[in-house]
Short mmCIF file of C-alpha atoms in Angstrom, two decimals:
data_model
loop_
_atom_site.label_atom_id
_atom_site.label_comp_id
_atom_site.label_asym_id
_atom_site.label_seq_id
_atom_site.Cartn_x
_atom_site.Cartn_y
_atom_site.Cartn_z
CA MET G 1 22.26 -6.72 -11.88
CA ASP G 2 23.83 -3.28 -11.76
CA LEU G 3 21.76 -0.19 -11.12
CA HIS G 4 22.29 1.62 -14.40
CA PRO G 5 20.58 1.00 -17.72
CA ARG G 6 21.99 -0.29 -20.96
CA PRO G 7 22.59 2.84 -23.05
CA GLN G 8 21.48 1.01 -26.18
CA ALA G 9 18.02 0.69 -24.65
CA ILE G 10 17.75 4.20 -23.28
CA ALA G 11 19.52 6.48 -25.74
CA ALA G 12 16.57 6.60 -28.09
CA THR G 13 14.35 8.19 -25.46
CA ARG G 14 16.59 11.20 -24.91
CA LEU G 15 15.27 14.32 -26.63
CA GLY G 16 14.23 12.48 -29.76
CA ARG G 17 15.17 9.11 -31.12
CA PRO G 18 18.22 8.82 -33.42
CA ARG G 19 16.67 8.04 -36.79
CA SER G 20 19.51 7.32 -39.13
CA GLY G 21 23.21 7.25 -39.69
CA PRO G 22 25.95 4.88 -38.52
CA GLN G 23 26.63 4.35 -34.84
CA ARG G 24 30.00 3.73 -33.28
CA LEU G 25 30.09 1.26 -30.37
CA VAL G 26 32.57 1.95 -27.60
CA GLY G 27 32.21 -0.85 -25.06
CA LEU G 28 28.62 -0.58 -23.91
CA VAL G 29 28.17 3.03 -24.96
CA VAL G 30 26.19 3.91 -28.08
CA ARG G 31 27.34 7.17 -29.62
CA PRO G 32 24.91 8.36 -32.32
CA PRO G 33 26.37 10.77 -34.87
CA ILE G 34 23.89 13.48 -33.82
CA ARG G 35 23.81 15.20 -30.44
CA ARG G 36 20.16 14.85 -29.53
CA TYR G 37 20.30 13.35 -26.08
CA ARG G 38 21.56 14.43 -22.69
CA CYS G 39 24.25 12.83 -20.56
CA ASP G 40 24.44 13.26 -16.81
CA ARG G 41 28.07 13.18 -15.73
CA ARG G 42 27.60 13.29 -11.97
CA VAL G 43 29.55 10.55 -10.20
CA PRO G 44 27.39 8.71 -7.64
CA ARG G 45 28.25 8.13 -4.01
CA HIS G 46 28.80 4.49 -3.09
CA ASP G 47 27.69 3.30 0.33
CA ARG G 48 28.75 -0.27 0.95
CA ALA G 49 26.64 -0.33 4.10
CA LEU G 50 23.48 0.24 2.06
CA LEU G 51 23.86 -2.14 -0.86
CA PRO G 52 25.16 -5.72 -1.24
CA ALA G 53 28.53 -6.38 -2.84
CA ALA G 54 27.09 -7.33 -6.22
CA VAL G 55 25.18 -4.08 -6.46
CA VAL G 56 28.16 -2.04 -5.27
CA GLY G 57 30.15 -3.64 -8.08
CA GLY G 58 27.53 -2.40 -10.49
CA LEU G 59 27.77 1.09 -9.05
CA VAL G 60 31.54 1.14 -9.51
CA GLU G 61 30.95 0.25 -13.14
CA LEU G 62 28.33 2.99 -13.25
CA SER G 63 30.84 5.60 -12.06
CA LEU G 64 33.22 4.73 -14.88
CA ALA G 65 30.39 4.77 -17.39
CA MET G 66 29.15 8.15 -16.22
CA ALA G 67 32.61 9.64 -16.32
CA SER G 68 32.76 8.72 -20.01
CA GLY G 69 29.36 10.26 -20.69
CA GLU G 70 27.17 7.18 -20.48
CA ILE G 71 23.48 7.82 -19.92
CA VAL G 72 21.79 7.88 -16.52
CA MET G 73 18.02 7.72 -16.09
CA LYS G 74 15.74 10.41 -14.72
CA PHE G 75 12.49 9.59 -12.89
CA LEU G 76 9.48 11.53 -11.65
CA PHE G 77 7.62 9.95 -8.71
CA LEU G 78 4.04 11.13 -8.12
CA THR G 79 3.06 9.98 -4.64
CA SER G 80 0.05 9.97 -2.32
CA GLY G 81 1.77 11.95 0.41
CA ARG G 82 4.85 11.89 2.58
CA ARG G 83 3.10 10.15 5.51
CA THR G 84 1.17 7.60 3.45
CA PRO G 85 2.48 4.04 4.04
CA SER G 86 2.63 3.17 0.33
CA THR G 87 4.72 6.29 -0.27
CA ARG G 88 7.04 5.69 2.66
CA PHE G 89 7.71 2.03 1.85
CA ARG G 90 7.38 1.83 -1.94
CA MET G 91 8.20 5.22 -3.45
CA LEU G 92 10.60 7.12 -1.19
CA PRO G 93 13.09 4.27 -0.57
CA LEU G 94 13.30 3.62 -4.31
CA ALA G 95 13.92 7.28 -5.09
CA GLU G 96 16.53 7.63 -2.36
CA ARG G 97 18.51 4.57 -3.46
CA LEU G 98 18.29 5.47 -7.14
CA ASN G 99 19.64 8.93 -6.37
CA GLU G 100 22.50 7.35 -4.44
CA ALA G 101 23.20 5.16 -7.46
CA GLY G 102 23.61 8.24 -9.64
CA HIS G 103 20.19 8.40 -11.26
CA ARG G 104 18.09 11.55 -10.94
CA CYS G 105 14.77 11.30 -9.12
CA VAL G 106 12.20 14.01 -8.49
CA VAL G 107 9.49 13.21 -5.92
CA SER G 108 6.25 15.18 -5.93
CA HIS G 109 3.81 14.47 -3.09
CA SER G 110 0.10 15.14 -3.26
CA PHE G 111 -0.62 18.46 -1.54
CA PRO G 112 -2.67 18.17 0.59
CA GLU G 113 -2.11 14.44 0.97
CA LYS G 114 -4.32 12.34 -1.30
CA TYR G 115 -6.49 10.91 1.47
CA ASP G 116 -6.65 14.08 3.56
CA TYR G 117 -7.63 17.73 3.39
CA PHE G 118 -6.98 20.97 5.28
CA PRO G 119 -9.86 21.45 7.79
CA LYS G 120 -9.34 25.21 7.94
CA LEU G 121 -9.45 25.43 4.17
CA GLY G 122 -12.37 23.04 3.78
CA PHE G 123 -12.80 19.83 1.81
CA ARG G 124 -13.69 21.22 -1.61
CA PRO G 125 -11.05 24.00 -1.67
CA SER G 126 -8.50 21.38 -0.57
CA GLN G 127 -9.42 19.28 -3.61
CA TRP G 128 -9.03 22.32 -5.87
CA LEU G 129 -5.58 22.86 -4.39
CA LYS G 130 -4.65 19.23 -5.07
CA ARG G 131 -5.68 19.55 -8.70
CA ALA G 132 -3.77 22.81 -9.11
CA CYS G 133 -0.61 21.22 -7.73
CA ARG G 134 -1.03 18.17 -9.94
CA ARG G 135 -1.36 20.39 -13.01
CA VAL G 136 2.10 21.68 -12.16
CA ASP G 137 3.24 18.05 -12.14
CA LEU G 138 1.74 17.57 -15.61
CA TRP G 139 3.83 20.47 -16.84
CA ARG G 140 6.88 19.00 -15.12
CA ALA G 141 6.26 15.55 -16.66
CA ARG G 142 5.95 17.04 -20.15
CA TRP G 143 8.97 19.34 -20.05
CA GLY G 144 11.23 17.74 -17.44
CA ARG G 145 12.71 15.19 -19.84
CA PHE G 146 12.03 12.26 -17.54
CA ASP G 147 12.68 8.76 -18.82
CA ALA G 148 9.76 7.45 -16.76
CA VAL G 149 6.97 8.81 -14.58
CA ILE G 150 6.00 6.54 -11.69
CA LEU G 151 2.40 7.01 -10.58
CA GLU G 152 1.54 5.68 -7.13
CA ARG G 153 -1.97 4.23 -7.44
CA GLU G 154 -3.77 7.28 -8.91
CA LEU G 155 -3.65 11.06 -8.74
CA PHE G 156 -6.90 11.56 -6.82
CA ASP G 157 -9.02 9.41 -4.55
CA ASN G 158 -12.15 9.84 -6.67
CA PRO G 159 -13.71 8.30 -9.81
CA THR G 160 -12.14 10.76 -12.27
CA TRP G 161 -9.18 10.04 -14.54
CA ASP G 162 -8.93 13.13 -16.74
CA LEU G 163 -5.59 14.25 -15.31
CA GLU G 164 -4.17 10.74 -15.60
CA THR G 165 -5.11 10.84 -19.29
CA SER G 166 -3.20 14.11 -19.64
CA LEU G 167 -0.29 12.55 -17.75
CA ARG G 168 -0.24 9.74 -20.30
CA THR G 169 0.37 12.17 -23.14
CA ALA G 170 3.00 14.04 -21.12
CA ALA G 171 5.06 11.05 -19.98
CA ARG G 172 7.51 9.21 -22.19
CA THR G 173 6.98 6.06 -20.12
CA LEU G 174 4.22 5.76 -17.52
CA VAL G 175 4.62 3.22 -14.71
CA LEU G 176 1.58 2.48 -12.54
CA ASP G 177 2.32 1.15 -9.03
CA ILE G 178 -0.48 -0.71 -7.19
CA ASP G 179 0.02 -2.08 -3.68
CA ASP G 180 -3.54 -2.50 -2.42
CA GLY G 181 -7.07 -3.26 -3.57
CA VAL G 182 -7.75 0.39 -4.41
CA PHE G 183 -9.39 -0.66 -7.68
CA LEU G 184 -12.24 -2.25 -5.72
CA LYS G 185 -13.48 1.24 -4.92
CA PHE G 186 -13.28 2.62 -8.47
CA PRO G 187 -13.14 -0.36 -10.87
CA GLU G 188 -13.93 1.63 -14.02
CA LYS G 189 -11.25 4.18 -13.25
CA PHE G 190 -8.52 1.62 -12.66
CA ALA G 191 -9.48 -0.33 -15.77
CA ARG G 192 -8.74 2.88 -17.66
CA LEU G 193 -5.48 3.45 -15.76
CA LEU G 194 -4.29 0.00 -16.79
CA GLU G 195 -4.88 0.97 -20.42
CA LEU G 196 -2.88 4.16 -19.98
CA ALA G 197 0.17 2.59 -18.31
CA ASP G 198 3.19 1.19 -20.13
CA LEU G 199 4.17 -0.96 -17.14
CA VAL G 200 2.21 -2.07 -14.07
CA VAL G 201 4.16 -2.82 -10.89
CA VAL G 202 2.16 -4.68 -8.24
CA GLY G 203 2.92 -5.80 -4.71
CA ASN G 204 1.74 -9.43 -4.71
CA ARG G 205 0.37 -12.34 -6.74
CA ALA G 206 -3.28 -11.48 -6.16
CA LEU G 207 -2.76 -7.99 -7.58
CA ALA G 208 -0.81 -9.48 -10.48
CA GLN G 209 -3.71 -11.77 -11.39
CA TRP G 210 -6.03 -8.78 -11.46
CA ALA G 211 -3.68 -6.64 -13.58
CA GLU G 212 -2.62 -9.38 -16.01
CA ALA G 213 -6.20 -9.80 -17.16
CA ALA G 214 -5.97 -6.37 -18.80
CA HIS G 215 -2.27 -5.57 -19.28
CA PRO G 216 0.58 -7.45 -21.00
CA HIS G 217 3.41 -6.01 -18.90
CA VAL G 218 2.98 -6.70 -15.19
CA VAL G 219 5.80 -7.27 -12.70
CA ILE G 220 5.57 -8.21 -9.03
CA VAL G 221 7.77 -6.14 -6.73
CA PRO G 222 6.63 -6.75 -3.15
CA THR G 223 6.41 -3.97 -0.62
CA CYS G 224 9.94 -4.03 0.75
CA ILE G 225 11.73 -3.28 3.98
CA ASP G 226 14.97 -1.33 4.02
CA THR G 227 17.09 -3.63 6.15
CA GLU G 228 19.49 -0.81 6.88
CA THR G 229 16.69 1.04 8.67
CA TYR G 230 15.00 -1.96 10.26
CA ARG G 231 17.76 -3.68 12.21
CA PRO G 232 17.37 -6.52 14.73
CA ARG G 233 18.95 -6.58 18.16
CA THR G 234 21.86 -8.74 17.08
CA LEU G 235 24.42 -7.80 19.72
CA ALA G 236 24.15 -8.94 23.30
CA SER G 237 24.75 -5.37 24.43
CA GLU G 238 21.73 -4.25 22.42
CA ALA G 239 19.33 -6.91 23.67
CA PRO G 240 17.77 -6.41 27.07
CA ALA G 241 17.35 -9.30 29.45
CA ILE G 242 14.17 -11.26 28.79
CA PRO G 243 11.50 -9.37 30.73
CA ALA G 244 9.16 -11.10 33.12
CA ARG G 245 6.29 -9.68 31.10
CA ALA G 246 6.38 -10.40 27.37
CA VAL G 247 4.99 -7.86 24.92
CA ILE G 248 2.58 -8.69 22.11
CA GLY G 249 2.57 -5.76 19.70
CA TRP G 250 0.67 -4.30 16.75
CA ILE G 251 1.54 -1.30 14.58
CA GLY G 252 -0.73 0.30 12.00
CA THR G 253 -2.97 3.15 10.99
CA ALA G 254 -5.95 4.21 13.07
CA GLY G 255 -8.26 2.96 10.33
CA ASN G 256 -6.90 -0.58 10.64
CA VAL G 257 -7.30 -0.83 14.42
CA GLU G 258 -10.71 -2.39 13.72
CA TYR G 259 -8.91 -5.60 12.72
CA LEU G 260 -7.87 -6.02 16.35
CA ARG G 261 -11.43 -7.09 17.16
CA GLU G 262 -10.39 -10.48 15.77
CA LEU G 263 -7.88 -10.71 18.64
CA ALA G 264 -9.98 -9.40 21.52
CA GLY G 265 -11.33 -12.77 22.65
CA PRO G 266 -8.02 -14.65 22.42
CA LEU G 267 -6.18 -11.86 24.25
CA ARG G 268 -8.71 -11.83 27.07
CA ASN G 269 -8.40 -15.60 27.48
CA LEU G 270 -4.60 -15.47 27.40
CA ALA G 271 -4.56 -12.68 29.98
CA ARG G 272 -6.12 -15.09 32.49
CA LEU G 273 -3.21 -17.51 32.05
CA HIS G 274 -0.16 -15.38 31.21
CA ASP G 275 1.36 -12.10 32.32
CA PHE G 276 1.89 -10.07 29.16
CA GLU G 277 1.34 -6.59 27.78
CA PHE G 278 -0.47 -5.75 24.57
CA GLN G 279 1.18 -2.71 22.99
CA VAL G 280 -0.43 -0.75 20.16
CA ILE G 281 1.40 1.80 18.01
CA ALA G 282 -1.05 3.98 16.09
CA GLY G 283 -1.93 7.59 15.41
CA ASN G 284 -4.85 8.08 17.78
CA PRO G 285 -5.27 6.50 21.25
CA GLY G 286 -9.02 7.04 21.10
CA VAL G 287 -9.45 4.19 18.64
CA LEU G 288 -8.72 1.66 21.41
CA ALA G 289 -11.66 2.74 23.53
CA GLU G 290 -14.18 0.64 21.60
CA LEU G 291 -12.13 -2.56 21.63
CA PRO G 292 -13.36 -5.15 24.16
CA LEU G 293 -10.02 -5.71 25.91
CA SER G 294 -11.08 -5.72 29.55
CA GLY G 295 -8.60 -7.64 31.68
CA VAL G 296 -5.77 -7.16 29.17
CA LYS G 297 -2.83 -4.91 30.06
CA VAL G 298 -2.86 -2.46 27.14
CA ALA G 299 -0.19 0.15 26.39
CA PHE G 300 -0.44 2.76 23.65
CA ARG G 301 2.39 4.53 21.86
CA THR G 302 1.83 7.33 19.36
CA TRP G 303 3.05 6.38 15.93
CA ASN G 304 6.08 8.33 14.74
CA PRO G 305 7.54 7.59 11.29
CA ALA G 306 10.98 8.65 12.50
CA THR G 307 11.07 6.07 15.30
CA GLU G 308 8.76 3.24 14.23
CA ALA G 309 11.67 0.98 13.24
CA THR G 310 13.07 1.17 16.78
CA ASP G 311 9.71 1.33 18.57
CA ILE G 312 8.78 -2.17 17.47
CA LEU G 313 11.98 -3.50 19.03
CA ASP G 314 10.06 -3.35 22.31
CA PHE G 315 7.78 -6.10 21.02
CA ASP G 316 8.45 -9.78 21.65
CA ILE G 317 5.71 -10.97 19.29
CA GLY G 318 4.07 -9.14 16.39
CA VAL G 319 0.49 -9.74 15.29
CA MET G 320 -1.39 -9.05 12.05
CA PRO G 321 -5.05 -10.07 12.27
CA LEU G 322 -7.21 -9.61 9.17
CA THR G 323 -10.74 -10.37 8.12
CA ASP G 324 -11.07 -12.58 5.05
CA ASP G 325 -12.62 -10.11 2.62
CA PRO G 326 -11.72 -8.83 -0.86
CA TRP G 327 -9.91 -5.76 0.45
CA SER G 328 -7.70 -7.76 2.84
CA ARG G 329 -6.82 -10.32 0.17
CA TYR G 330 -4.97 -7.66 -1.83
CA LYS G 331 -2.90 -6.29 1.07
CA CYS G 332 0.89 -6.57 0.88
CA GLY G 333 1.64 -7.70 4.44
CA LEU G 334 3.63 -4.62 5.42
CA LYS G 335 3.28 -4.80 9.20
CA LEU G 336 4.12 -8.51 9.16
CA LEU G 337 7.31 -7.74 7.22
CA GLN G 338 8.16 -4.95 9.67
CA TYR G 339 8.07 -7.43 12.55
CA MET G 340 10.10 -10.01 10.67
CA ALA G 341 12.72 -7.47 9.58
CA VAL G 342 13.75 -6.87 13.20
CA GLY G 343 13.80 -10.57 14.04
CA LEU G 344 10.38 -10.85 15.70
CA PRO G 345 8.10 -13.88 15.36
CA GLY G 346 4.84 -12.90 13.74
CA VAL G 347 1.37 -14.39 14.02
CA ALA G 348 -0.97 -13.49 11.17
CA SER G 349 -4.30 -14.37 9.62
CA PRO G 350 -3.90 -16.69 6.59
CA VAL G 351 -5.33 -14.11 4.22
CA GLY G 352 -3.81 -12.94 0.95
CA VAL G 353 -0.06 -12.50 0.79
CA ASN G 354 0.40 -13.57 4.43
CA ARG G 355 0.17 -17.17 3.20
CA ASP G 356 3.08 -16.51 0.84
CA ILE G 357 5.24 -14.80 3.44
CA ILE G 358 4.72 -17.19 6.37
CA ARG G 359 5.78 -20.84 6.47
CA HIS G 360 3.73 -21.98 9.43
CA GLY G 361 5.88 -23.07 12.35
CA GLU G 362 9.14 -22.11 10.60
CA ASN G 363 9.30 -18.32 10.20
CA GLY G 364 5.99 -17.45 11.86
CA PHE G 365 2.50 -18.72 12.60
CA LEU G 366 -0.79 -18.53 10.71
CA ALA G 367 -3.98 -18.40 12.77
CA ALA G 368 -7.44 -18.57 11.21
CA THR G 369 -9.58 -19.17 14.31
CA ALA G 370 -9.70 -17.85 17.86
CA GLU G 371 -8.38 -21.20 19.11
CA GLN G 372 -5.41 -21.05 16.71
CA TRP G 373 -4.61 -17.50 17.84
CA GLU G 374 -4.63 -18.61 21.47
CA THR G 375 -2.46 -21.65 20.77
CA SER G 376 0.15 -19.79 18.69
CA LEU G 377 0.42 -16.81 21.03
CA GLY G 378 0.44 -19.06 24.08
CA GLU G 379 3.36 -21.10 22.74
CA LEU G 380 5.36 -17.98 21.97
CA LEU G 381 4.60 -16.34 25.31
CA THR G 382 5.94 -19.30 27.26
CA ALA G 383 8.95 -20.20 25.08
CA PRO G 384 11.59 -17.46 24.63
CA GLU G 385 13.82 -19.88 22.72
CA LEU G 386 11.00 -20.56 20.25
CA ARG G 387 10.61 -16.82 19.76
CA ARG G 388 14.31 -16.50 18.98
CA ARG G 389 14.30 -19.41 16.53
CA ILE G 390 11.21 -18.24 14.66
CA GLY G 391 12.51 -14.65 14.67
CA THR G 392 15.82 -15.71 13.13
CA GLU G 393 14.04 -17.49 10.29
CA ALA G 394 11.73 -14.52 9.82
CA LEU G 395 14.68 -12.16 9.47
CA ALA G 396 16.30 -14.44 6.89
CA THR G 397 13.06 -14.49 4.88
CA VAL G 398 12.93 -10.71 4.70
CA ARG G 399 16.59 -10.35 3.77
CA GLN G 400 16.34 -12.94 1.01
CA HIS G 401 13.00 -12.01 -0.55
CA TYR G 402 11.48 -8.80 0.81
CA SER G 403 14.34 -6.38 1.30
CA LEU G 404 14.77 -3.19 -0.70
CA GLN G 405 18.35 -4.20 -1.43
CA VAL G 406 17.15 -7.37 -3.21
CA GLN G 407 14.11 -5.96 -5.01
CA LEU G 408 15.53 -2.63 -6.24
CA PRO G 409 17.51 -4.19 -9.13
CA ARG G 410 14.40 -6.14 -10.21
CA TRP G 411 12.33 -2.96 -10.21
CA LEU G 412 14.92 -1.08 -12.23
CA GLU G 413 15.28 -3.89 -14.75
CA ALA G 414 11.52 -3.92 -15.35
CA VAL G 415 11.37 -0.14 -15.78
CA GLU G 416 14.40 -0.15 -18.05
CA SER G 417 12.74 -2.76 -20.28
CA SER G 418 9.59 -0.66 -20.44
CA ILE G 419 11.57 2.42 -21.43
CA ALA G 420 13.28 0.42 -24.16
CA ARG G 421 9.92 -0.74 -25.52
CA GLN G 422 8.67 2.84 -25.67
CA ALA G 423 11.75 3.88 -27.65
CA ASP G 424 10.42 1.89 -30.61
CA ALA G 425 6.74 2.65 -30.04
CA PRO G 426 4.84 5.65 -31.43
CA ARG G 427 4.57 8.55 -28.99
CA HIS G 428 1.22 8.93 -27.18
CA THR G 429 -0.67 12.03 -28.21
#
């Protein structure tokens, strides 16, 4: 699939739908007899290092189409905040690649970030500021002539949905993106958001089952890894000699460090038998103080979004422990995919999407009990060749199914179809 839309499907959404009169077809380009839509004639930049050959071929076709006045799409992304994982891995990479393909994307982050506030300003004034900034986004959505507005989860982390209702009337096409069990916190609100959306994009099968119960147009686009950013040590010159001390690693937010309690016992037992280091990459070193890891060599590294893709290259094994609860069952397996994208073997709890990502013993290991964690980690600690074999299969899994380069055309096709449906539907008021 190429990365530009069929003009027949999109033309009707541009500044009013052509109502009558003959149309002249020139190749794939629909030319209505009235000039009521815009054409963006910018020629995109092609980067063969970023996109596979099939997609590059589509972009070459896109350049020719744009030069002749064919239509390019314009998107508004409303995100949770620049540092929020769902924004960094689901929204920003899409916007960047779409811009490179010649589309026009505007990204508006929550300010302050959705799940944060300015301490010096205070909590309530920070919320007022968020609402004021989002009202600007409502104005932008109404008058910016966007083909689609992509809403990441919701506008505010609270039970209200009044501004989302206003966004519905402002947007030509509203796409709701859900990558976590956020609806468990505010079920009534998200039931309403499903009604407002034209298309629901979800990150895994569990989320799809929830959304499909209330919405006819649901598509699964997993949380993806940009394989141009996450690169394995493929050259001998890049790979250090196998160290005497292997490194088991975990990366995540400070709030998720609590999941490491599942590993405390197995790590303590393994530390009596093997010489290894347990490395944690997170935002706050203080969160490790309450973990019962006595006897385990623990190293902490402050999380940095600019270097996280290279920081995890210091790991030999990646871990993703989870508790089996409703919230965990809706997670999208991001940290597991991060490990796999750089060729690391991962060991994860068999909860939610982890069971879809991992083929036990082939591209990773699933561990449900303390004994299974000890066995899987023990095998990997003592067998460098096993780590390499599992890591190679893990990398292939990400490149084939969970890479941005593979999933971007699927996302765009789904959004294009939604825009086409709205061209024939009555406008929301």
